[in-house]
Amino acid sequence: NSAQIGVTGLAVMGRNLARNFARNGYTVALHNRTVARTNALVEEFGHEGDFIAAETAKEFVAALERPRRLVIMVKAGDPTDAVIQEFAPLLEPGDMIIDGGNAHFADTRRRERELREQGIHFVGMGVSGGEEGALNGPSIMPGGPKESYDSLGPMLEKISAKAKDGAPCVTHVGPDGAGHFVKMVHNGIEYADMQLIGEAYQLLRDVAGYSPAQIAEIFRTWNTGRLDSYLIEITAEVLSHVDAATGKPFVDVVVDQAEQKGTGRWTVQIALDLGVPVSGIAEAVFARSLSGHAALREASRGLTGPKASPLSEAEAGAFADRVEQALYASKIVSYTQGFHEIAAAREEYDWDIDLGAVSAIWRGGCIIRAAFLDRIRSAYDTRADLPSLLSDETFAQEIADAQDDWREVIVAATRQGVPTPGFAAALAYYDALRAERLPAALTQGQRDFFGAHTYRRTDRDGSFHTLWGGDRSEVDA
Ligand code: NBP
């Protein structure tokens, strides 16, 4: 008996992915650098399906039916290269290496290129949903050669999450690094979503005066509407949780320094390279960094803030409704920015990515799963070449309806000294995009003044320079 798929790297993610394949009726070959992990899996979960445990790389490869499908689930970076170097010499043309780790898409592009020379299909596969998703159905974002999807796709469709309409949350995203790129932006959007939710929480607490338990109830109500999403749902769970040791709200006993593993930062770094303004995601990454500067925060605690005047109980309810509007409008903007980044990469790397399909596979299994993604899909279904999500009529109308409250919330936050970088960046992006004129014209003037960098004119073609140090006449540049 031979295995239809093999998984090497059996820490939480690999182990659960292997079990997911087995539970779906596939025979799964197992391998891990440290054999104890392989044995533990077979011992604990061997009854769940057909596993073939392999001690050595050779045994592992021999256990796979051809063309071989070999999933790597190890730590991203050097370990992934080490594993590829170990297995590639044992493989034959037509075999597939599928990297399900959180690889940087540039590494995936390089690996795909190198393995292509050997005739091996390399599939960089984004997997979202954490260990729970890996076991019960993740959102899966495979890239790589399209032909690999013909045989791999049906298996992934089986193990993936299913959206509410039953559609599997997986699609062939695009060539080489496209899958990992989309997974990275997914994580960037996740950072932004979490930051916006955090700002909503702090406003409800510090401006409206609600307790964590009351805010949990507000989030539960929001979760029955257009904000219906996994992150809002778990936010309510976290906020209503009470610390057993102290009897205090759990959120009050946790150190307020957010950590990060890097995919959010990558999203911003690459956006800078591509020249795409992902300000909402950037603010989310910066907010986490700022929170971690403990000494700096300690040293700044005495700085003067505004005179705080919390809302009355009567005003608080209406304010909470406004915060919902602000959160929703800001969320539309961060998705707009994230999809812009994917569209820019599609252009840069000549990837054929269907943005509607991307939003569709995020509807289940992953951390940002939300009812909202159905709306994004229908926006791209209506118009595949939508310049931006904000150009979609429905979203544009929703923001138009939300904007008064959105602005009020930011005004209130500013007055009370509550930081809302996510809400504010989203609004600034919106206002900048819709502006008739931007001060960029002045910037161009300054650049021409100090550096003769030239400028273009609104009334005729060409590049121009003003002789600032001379008679200030204009010359063709
Ligand atoms: P880890 O990222 O903690 O990696 C542990 C695995 O890597 C073990 O199997 C370990 O083998 C193996 N490994 C290492 Br470390 N160095 C190796 C080397 N030089 N050669 C061979 N194997 C090596 O595991 P994880 O948390 O299950 O995540 C796996 C991948 O999935 C990562 O890329 C991660 O970013 C990604 N991911 C994780 C999540 C999540 O929620 N955790 C979600 C989505 C994606 P050993 O047992 O012999 O030490």
XYZ file of C-alpha atoms and ligand atoms in Angstrom:
526
model
C 0.000 0.000 0.000
C 1.332 3.381 -0.921
C 0.455 6.822 0.310
C -1.309 9.442 -1.780
C 0.335 12.163 0.225
C 3.155 12.541 2.704
C 3.729 15.088 5.421
C 7.181 15.875 6.794
C 7.356 18.166 9.808
C 4.935 16.904 12.409
C 4.731 19.723 14.943
C 1.206 21.068 15.620
C 0.491 22.155 12.060
C 1.918 19.187 10.192
C 0.443 16.708 12.604
C -3.035 18.146 12.277
C -2.812 18.470 8.511
C -1.727 14.818 8.278
C -4.662 13.775 10.452
C -7.003 15.859 8.318
C -5.841 14.050 5.141
C -6.196 10.681 6.866
C -9.650 11.457 8.221
C -10.659 12.234 4.661
C -9.691 8.760 3.525
C -6.190 9.339 2.179
C -3.257 7.174 3.094
C -0.680 9.499 4.587
C 3.045 8.919 4.848
C 4.584 10.520 7.924
C 8.069 11.828 8.525
C 9.755 14.122 10.997
C 13.408 14.938 11.679
C 12.951 13.734 15.244
C 11.375 10.308 14.958
C 9.709 10.550 18.354
C 7.153 12.972 16.917
C 6.242 10.532 14.165
C 5.802 7.726 16.636
C 3.734 9.862 18.974
C 1.361 10.727 16.161
C 0.863 7.094 15.201
C 0.399 6.084 18.804
C -2.142 8.769 19.617
C -4.030 9.105 16.372
C -3.142 6.036 14.325
C -6.722 4.798 14.663
C -8.030 7.826 12.776
C -6.917 6.564 9.366
C -4.185 4.979 7.277
C -0.719 6.197 8.122
C 2.647 4.944 6.962
C 5.332 6.031 9.388
C 8.779 6.515 7.872
C 11.981 6.933 9.841
C 14.247 8.031 7.031
C 13.818 10.340 4.059
C 14.348 7.371 1.750
C 11.616 5.330 3.392
C 9.317 8.316 3.286
C 9.822 8.905 -0.439
C 9.467 5.188 -1.159
C 6.096 5.155 0.604
C 4.589 7.729 -1.759
C 2.679 6.820 -4.904
C 3.843 8.575 -8.067
C 3.770 11.360 -8.949
C 4.715 11.969 -5.343
C 3.019 14.627 -3.248
C 5.208 15.655 -0.379
C 4.016 18.301 2.054
C 6.608 20.181 4.097
C 5.347 21.650 7.373
C 8.512 22.831 9.095
C 9.679 26.146 10.454
C 9.867 28.705 7.656
C 13.283 29.888 6.414
C 16.443 27.783 6.602
C 14.717 24.634 7.906
C 12.533 24.620 4.781
C 15.608 24.840 2.537
C 17.292 22.097 4.537
C 14.317 19.797 4.072
C 14.083 20.570 0.346
C 17.781 19.782 -0.034
C 17.265 16.518 1.753
C 14.334 15.372 -0.358
C 14.829 16.868 -3.810
C 17.631 14.432 -4.810
C 15.315 11.532 -4.002
C 12.503 12.770 -6.223
C 11.753 12.411 -9.928
C 10.392 14.752 -12.589
C 6.670 15.307 -12.091
C 6.840 14.871 -8.320
C 5.502 17.672 -6.150
C 6.937 19.416 -3.122
C 4.269 21.379 -1.316
C 5.483 23.895 1.252
C 2.678 24.596 3.702
C 4.787 26.745 6.031
C 4.673 30.506 6.290
C 7.393 31.087 3.712
C 8.289 34.510 2.391
C 6.980 34.603 -1.177
C 10.401 35.610 -2.531
C 11.853 32.389 -1.082
C 9.015 30.482 -2.685
C 9.784 32.074 -6.062
C 13.430 31.088 -5.726
C 12.637 27.525 -4.642
C 10.121 27.094 -7.435
C 12.679 28.243 -9.983
C 15.409 25.964 -8.658
C 13.194 22.898 -8.479
C 11.655 23.550 -11.885
C 15.092 22.889 -13.411
C 14.862 19.430 -11.911
C 11.335 18.924 -13.211
C 9.897 19.018 -9.697
C 6.691 20.962 -9.199
C 7.033 23.244 -6.222
C 3.810 24.436 -4.679
C 4.084 27.263 -2.161
C 0.927 26.806 -0.163
C -0.437 29.316 2.336
C -2.424 27.661 5.125
C -4.517 29.702 7.494
C -6.570 28.815 10.503
C -3.938 27.773 13.023
C -3.830 24.258 14.417
C -7.600 24.034 14.687
C -7.954 24.890 10.998
C -5.248 22.448 9.961
C -7.195 19.656 11.647
C -10.767 20.516 10.784
C -10.413 22.487 7.590
C -8.119 25.410 6.851
C -8.304 28.048 4.194
C -5.663 26.960 1.696
C -3.825 29.214 -0.737
C -1.683 27.107 -3.081
C 0.479 28.698 -5.765
C 2.907 27.016 -8.138
C 2.451 25.407 -11.537
C -1.191 25.229 -12.565
C -0.860 21.601 -13.681
C 0.052 20.536 -10.157
C -3.380 21.668 -9.053
C -5.051 19.109 -11.333
C -4.033 16.245 -9.074
C -3.471 18.132 -5.824
C -6.535 20.376 -5.974
C -9.197 17.709 -5.376
C -7.356 16.513 -2.264
C -7.050 20.040 -0.920
C -10.698 20.695 -1.675
C -11.558 17.705 0.498
C -9.532 18.753 3.519
C -10.206 22.491 3.298
C -12.789 24.477 5.177
C -16.111 24.934 3.431
C -17.791 28.303 3.145
C -21.419 28.623 4.232
C -22.518 27.905 0.657
C -20.498 24.678 0.747
C -17.691 25.878 -1.540
C -14.232 24.606 -0.574
C -11.941 27.356 0.721
C -9.116 26.636 -1.695
C -8.255 27.649 -5.226
C -5.154 27.694 -7.388
C -4.114 31.231 -6.501
C -1.469 31.742 -9.194
C 2.082 30.794 -10.227
C 5.206 30.420 -8.061
C 4.946 32.683 -4.988
C 1.348 33.841 -5.505
C -0.093 31.542 -2.843
C 2.333 32.610 -0.148
C 1.932 36.240 -1.171
C -1.820 36.063 -0.747
C -1.377 34.280 2.591
C 0.946 37.067 3.707
C -1.562 39.772 2.795
C -4.251 37.753 4.550
C -2.143 38.020 7.697
C -1.594 41.739 7.148
C -5.341 42.240 6.900
C -5.707 40.132 10.026
C -3.379 42.533 11.855
C -5.477 45.480 10.682
C -8.747 43.806 11.682
C -7.360 43.084 15.136
C -6.066 46.628 15.549
C -9.423 48.132 14.549
C -11.248 45.860 16.951
C -8.769 46.871 19.646
C -9.430 50.541 18.999
C -13.192 49.970 19.134
C -12.709 48.206 22.466
C -10.637 51.012 23.926
C -13.104 53.668 22.799
C -16.004 51.763 24.329
C -14.037 51.437 27.514
C -12.330 54.812 27.902
C -14.757 57.127 26.139
C -18.086 55.381 26.705
C -17.155 53.918 30.088
C -18.296 50.346 29.473
C -16.821 47.378 31.337
C -15.153 44.496 29.470
C -18.224 42.326 30.121
C -20.514 45.000 28.691
C -18.236 45.430 25.691
C -18.345 41.680 25.135
C -22.131 41.993 24.864
C -21.807 44.857 22.397
C -19.456 42.770 20.258
C -21.888 39.859 20.421
C -24.602 42.127 19.072
C -22.313 43.402 16.333
C -21.546 39.825 15.436
C -25.156 39.289 14.393
C -24.857 42.049 11.793
C -22.538 43.033 8.981
C -19.449 42.647 11.211
C -20.243 38.950 11.673
C -16.787 37.362 11.800
C -14.549 34.968 13.671
C -12.416 37.770 15.114
C -15.415 39.655 16.527
C -16.731 36.401 17.953
C -13.503 35.518 19.757
C -13.111 39.119 20.925
C -16.376 38.757 22.835
C -15.097 35.492 24.309
C -11.815 37.043 25.433
C -13.519 40.127 26.875
C -16.043 38.165 28.884
C -13.400 35.846 30.295
C -12.629 36.387 33.977
C -9.216 35.548 35.417
C -9.607 32.722 37.913
C -6.683 33.794 40.099
C -7.759 37.402 40.652
C -11.427 37.567 39.697
C -10.555 40.462 37.401
C -11.421 40.690 33.715
C -8.831 38.562 31.911
C -7.971 41.468 29.599
C -6.866 43.493 32.642
C -4.315 40.972 33.841
C -2.574 40.416 30.494
C 0.572 42.489 29.804
C -0.372 45.003 27.128
C 2.550 44.348 24.793
C 1.563 42.681 21.537
C 3.918 40.267 19.846
C 4.223 39.387 16.188
C 5.770 36.681 14.098
C 6.505 38.674 10.969
C 3.944 38.204 8.222
C 2.256 41.518 9.035
C 5.608 43.257 8.868
C 6.374 41.577 5.529
C 3.054 42.804 4.157
C 4.093 46.362 4.922
C 7.710 45.990 3.786
C 6.621 44.625 0.427
C 3.906 47.233 0.097
C 6.630 49.866 0.487
C 8.597 48.201 -2.312
C 5.544 47.994 -4.533
C 4.529 51.566 -3.681
C 1.131 50.544 -2.357
C -0.303 52.593 0.537
C -1.359 49.988 3.095
C -1.510 52.568 5.863
C -4.069 50.667 7.936
C -1.953 47.525 8.006
C 1.176 49.587 8.686
C -0.492 51.316 11.642
C -1.468 47.922 13.007
C 2.125 46.695 12.809
C 3.438 49.935 14.337
C 0.837 49.787 17.108
C 2.147 46.362 18.103
C 5.727 47.655 18.020
C 4.820 50.689 20.095
C 3.096 48.550 22.676
C 6.293 46.564 23.125
C 8.466 49.598 23.937
C 7.940 49.204 27.653
C 10.705 51.543 28.823
C 9.723 54.256 26.365
C 6.116 54.012 27.441
C 7.101 54.142 31.083
C 9.196 57.252 30.442
C 6.283 58.896 28.601
C 3.564 58.199 31.112
C 3.764 61.674 32.629
C 3.125 63.485 29.347
C 0.112 65.763 29.400
C -3.124 64.644 27.817
C -6.433 66.427 27.320
C -8.909 66.958 30.113
C -10.982 63.808 29.878
C -14.746 64.085 30.018
C -16.251 60.619 29.653
C -19.690 60.321 28.152
C -22.817 60.056 30.216
C -24.636 56.759 30.314
C -27.292 58.193 28.039
C -24.716 59.187 25.438
C -22.780 55.915 25.615
C -25.292 53.806 23.694
C -25.395 56.149 20.721
C -21.605 56.345 20.802
C -21.342 52.549 20.632
C -23.448 52.611 17.452
C -21.087 55.185 16.019
C -18.082 53.047 16.849
C -19.688 50.202 14.926
C -19.927 52.472 11.892
C -16.327 53.607 12.291
C -15.129 50.043 12.637
C -17.022 48.895 9.571
C -15.872 51.799 7.390
C -12.250 51.338 8.507
C -12.508 47.630 7.789
C -13.626 48.320 4.232
C -10.557 50.523 3.834
C -8.080 47.963 5.158
C -9.435 45.290 2.820
C -9.286 47.820 0.005
C -5.608 48.361 0.786
C -4.849 44.656 1.094
C -6.490 43.831 -2.219
C -4.646 46.725 -3.811
C -1.396 45.129 -2.688
C -2.368 41.787 -4.217
C -3.393 43.515 -7.443
C -0.060 45.374 -7.546
C 1.891 42.138 -7.071
C -0.199 40.489 -9.766
C 0.946 43.237 -12.100
C 4.575 43.198 -10.923
C 5.055 39.438 -11.106
C 2.675 38.779 -13.956
C 0.503 36.542 -11.828
C -2.959 35.609 -12.887
C -4.823 36.103 -9.602
C -8.606 36.254 -9.404
C -9.305 38.678 -6.541
C -12.901 37.502 -6.202
C -11.717 33.920 -5.816
C -9.228 35.032 -3.158
C -11.947 36.674 -1.091
C -14.105 33.570 -1.552
C -11.493 31.202 -0.086
C -11.101 33.415 2.973
C -14.764 32.905 3.858
C -14.073 29.792 5.890
C -11.282 28.228 7.928
C -9.045 31.251 8.295
C -8.693 33.888 10.978
C -10.302 36.684 8.960
C -13.308 34.609 7.918
C -16.334 36.857 7.847
C -19.674 37.406 6.212
C -18.109 40.543 4.765
C -15.964 38.496 2.354
C -19.068 37.449 0.440
C -19.596 41.117 -0.270
C -16.075 41.533 -1.568
C -16.520 38.559 -3.808
C -19.712 39.939 -5.265
C -17.996 43.293 -5.803
C -15.352 41.565 -7.959
C -17.968 39.307 -9.576
C -19.868 42.394 -10.644
C -16.720 43.985 -11.968
C -13.504 41.985 -12.212
C -11.419 45.075 -13.083
C -12.664 47.135 -10.153
C -9.939 49.783 -9.596
C -10.483 49.550 -5.853
C -13.053 48.115 -3.477
C -14.048 51.690 -2.726
C -15.192 51.994 -6.332
C -17.801 49.335 -5.716
C -21.178 51.042 -5.465
C -22.338 49.133 -2.427
C -19.173 49.751 -0.439
C -19.072 53.390 -1.523
C -22.651 53.825 -0.327
C -21.971 52.100 2.978
C -19.014 54.360 3.652
C -21.045 57.389 2.656
C -23.657 56.330 5.209
C -21.050 55.627 7.888
C -18.815 58.610 7.408
C -20.464 61.128 9.746
C -20.250 58.688 12.629
C -16.751 57.621 11.588
C -15.563 61.227 11.734
C -17.367 61.855 15.042
C -15.696 58.848 16.620
C -12.258 60.054 15.586
C -13.061 63.546 16.891
C -14.167 62.071 20.210
C -11.057 59.903 20.390
C -8.844 62.912 19.684
C -10.611 65.030 22.316
C -10.280 62.330 24.922
C -6.736 61.409 23.997
C -7.509 57.836 22.995
C -5.176 56.663 20.194
C -7.004 55.395 17.122
C -4.274 55.115 14.482
C -6.214 52.490 12.524
C -9.479 54.421 12.311
C -7.667 57.669 11.564
C -5.354 56.203 8.917
C -8.318 54.609 7.191
C -10.214 57.887 7.133
C -7.165 59.801 5.891
C -6.774 57.262 3.072
C -10.423 57.682 2.154
C -10.239 61.467 2.208
C -6.981 61.515 0.254
C -8.313 59.247 -2.457
C -11.443 61.297 -2.963
C -9.667 64.677 -2.791
C -9.861 66.914 -5.827
C -6.353 68.259 -5.190
C -3.599 66.942 -2.930
C -0.687 68.879 -1.444
C 1.511 66.603 -3.552
C 1.618 69.564 -5.966
C 3.354 71.575 -3.257
C 5.685 68.659 -2.563
C 6.680 68.662 -6.227
C 7.330 72.395 -6.030
C 9.561 71.937 -2.994
C 11.441 69.094 -4.660
C 11.983 71.199 -7.732
C 13.143 74.110 -5.564
C 15.792 72.288 -3.563
C 16.772 69.533 -5.949
C 15.700 70.519 -9.468
C 13.656 67.317 -9.483
C 11.228 68.784 -12.058
C 7.448 68.628 -12.153
C 4.621 68.087 -14.606
C 1.933 70.657 -15.324
C -1.829 70.255 -15.284
C -2.246 72.144 -18.559
C 0.356 70.631 -20.881
C 2.576 67.582 -21.335
C 6.249 67.446 -20.512
C 8.584 67.951 -17.546
C 9.475 71.375 -16.287
C 11.852 73.142 -13.954
C 11.623 76.626 -12.514
C 14.863 78.588 -12.167
C 14.265 79.214 -8.465
C 17.677 80.734 -7.817
C 17.479 82.980 -10.888
C 14.665 84.884 -12.530
C 12.125 82.143 -11.717
C 11.285 81.555 -15.319
C 10.249 78.079 -16.343
C 12.302 75.860 -18.598
C 11.631 72.516 -20.253
C 13.389 69.774 -18.333
P 7.263 24.997 13.867
O 7.284 26.193 13.028
O 7.435 25.123 15.339
O 8.403 23.983 13.331
C 8.652 22.759 13.967
C 8.914 21.682 12.933
O 10.019 22.048 12.085
C 9.291 20.384 13.595
O 8.720 19.334 12.869
C 10.814 20.390 13.490
O 11.375 19.113 13.530
C 10.962 20.964 12.114
N 12.324 21.419 11.808
C 13.019 22.481 12.272
Br 12.428 23.620 13.539
N 14.234 22.602 11.746
C 14.344 21.568 10.892
C 15.379 21.127 10.039
N 16.518 21.794 9.921
N 15.163 20.009 9.319
C 14.015 19.328 9.419
N 12.987 19.705 10.204
C 13.155 20.804 10.933
O 5.951 24.126 13.588
P 4.437 24.592 13.421
O 4.036 25.573 14.439
O 3.674 23.316 13.283
O 4.426 25.338 12.014
C 4.825 24.714 10.810
C 4.770 25.728 9.696
O 3.420 26.161 9.531
C 5.586 26.977 9.957
O 6.159 27.432 8.766
C 4.558 27.970 10.429
O 4.945 29.301 10.201
C 3.370 27.568 9.604
N 2.070 27.962 10.145
C 1.838 27.872 11.472
C 0.593 28.223 11.977
C 0.298 28.108 13.437
O -0.793 28.531 13.843
N 1.192 27.550 14.241
C -0.404 28.645 11.117
C -0.152 28.684 9.764
C 1.104 28.341 9.293
P 11.813 18.493 14.953
O 10.568 17.897 15.538
O 12.809 17.460 14.575
O 12.378 19.594 15.786
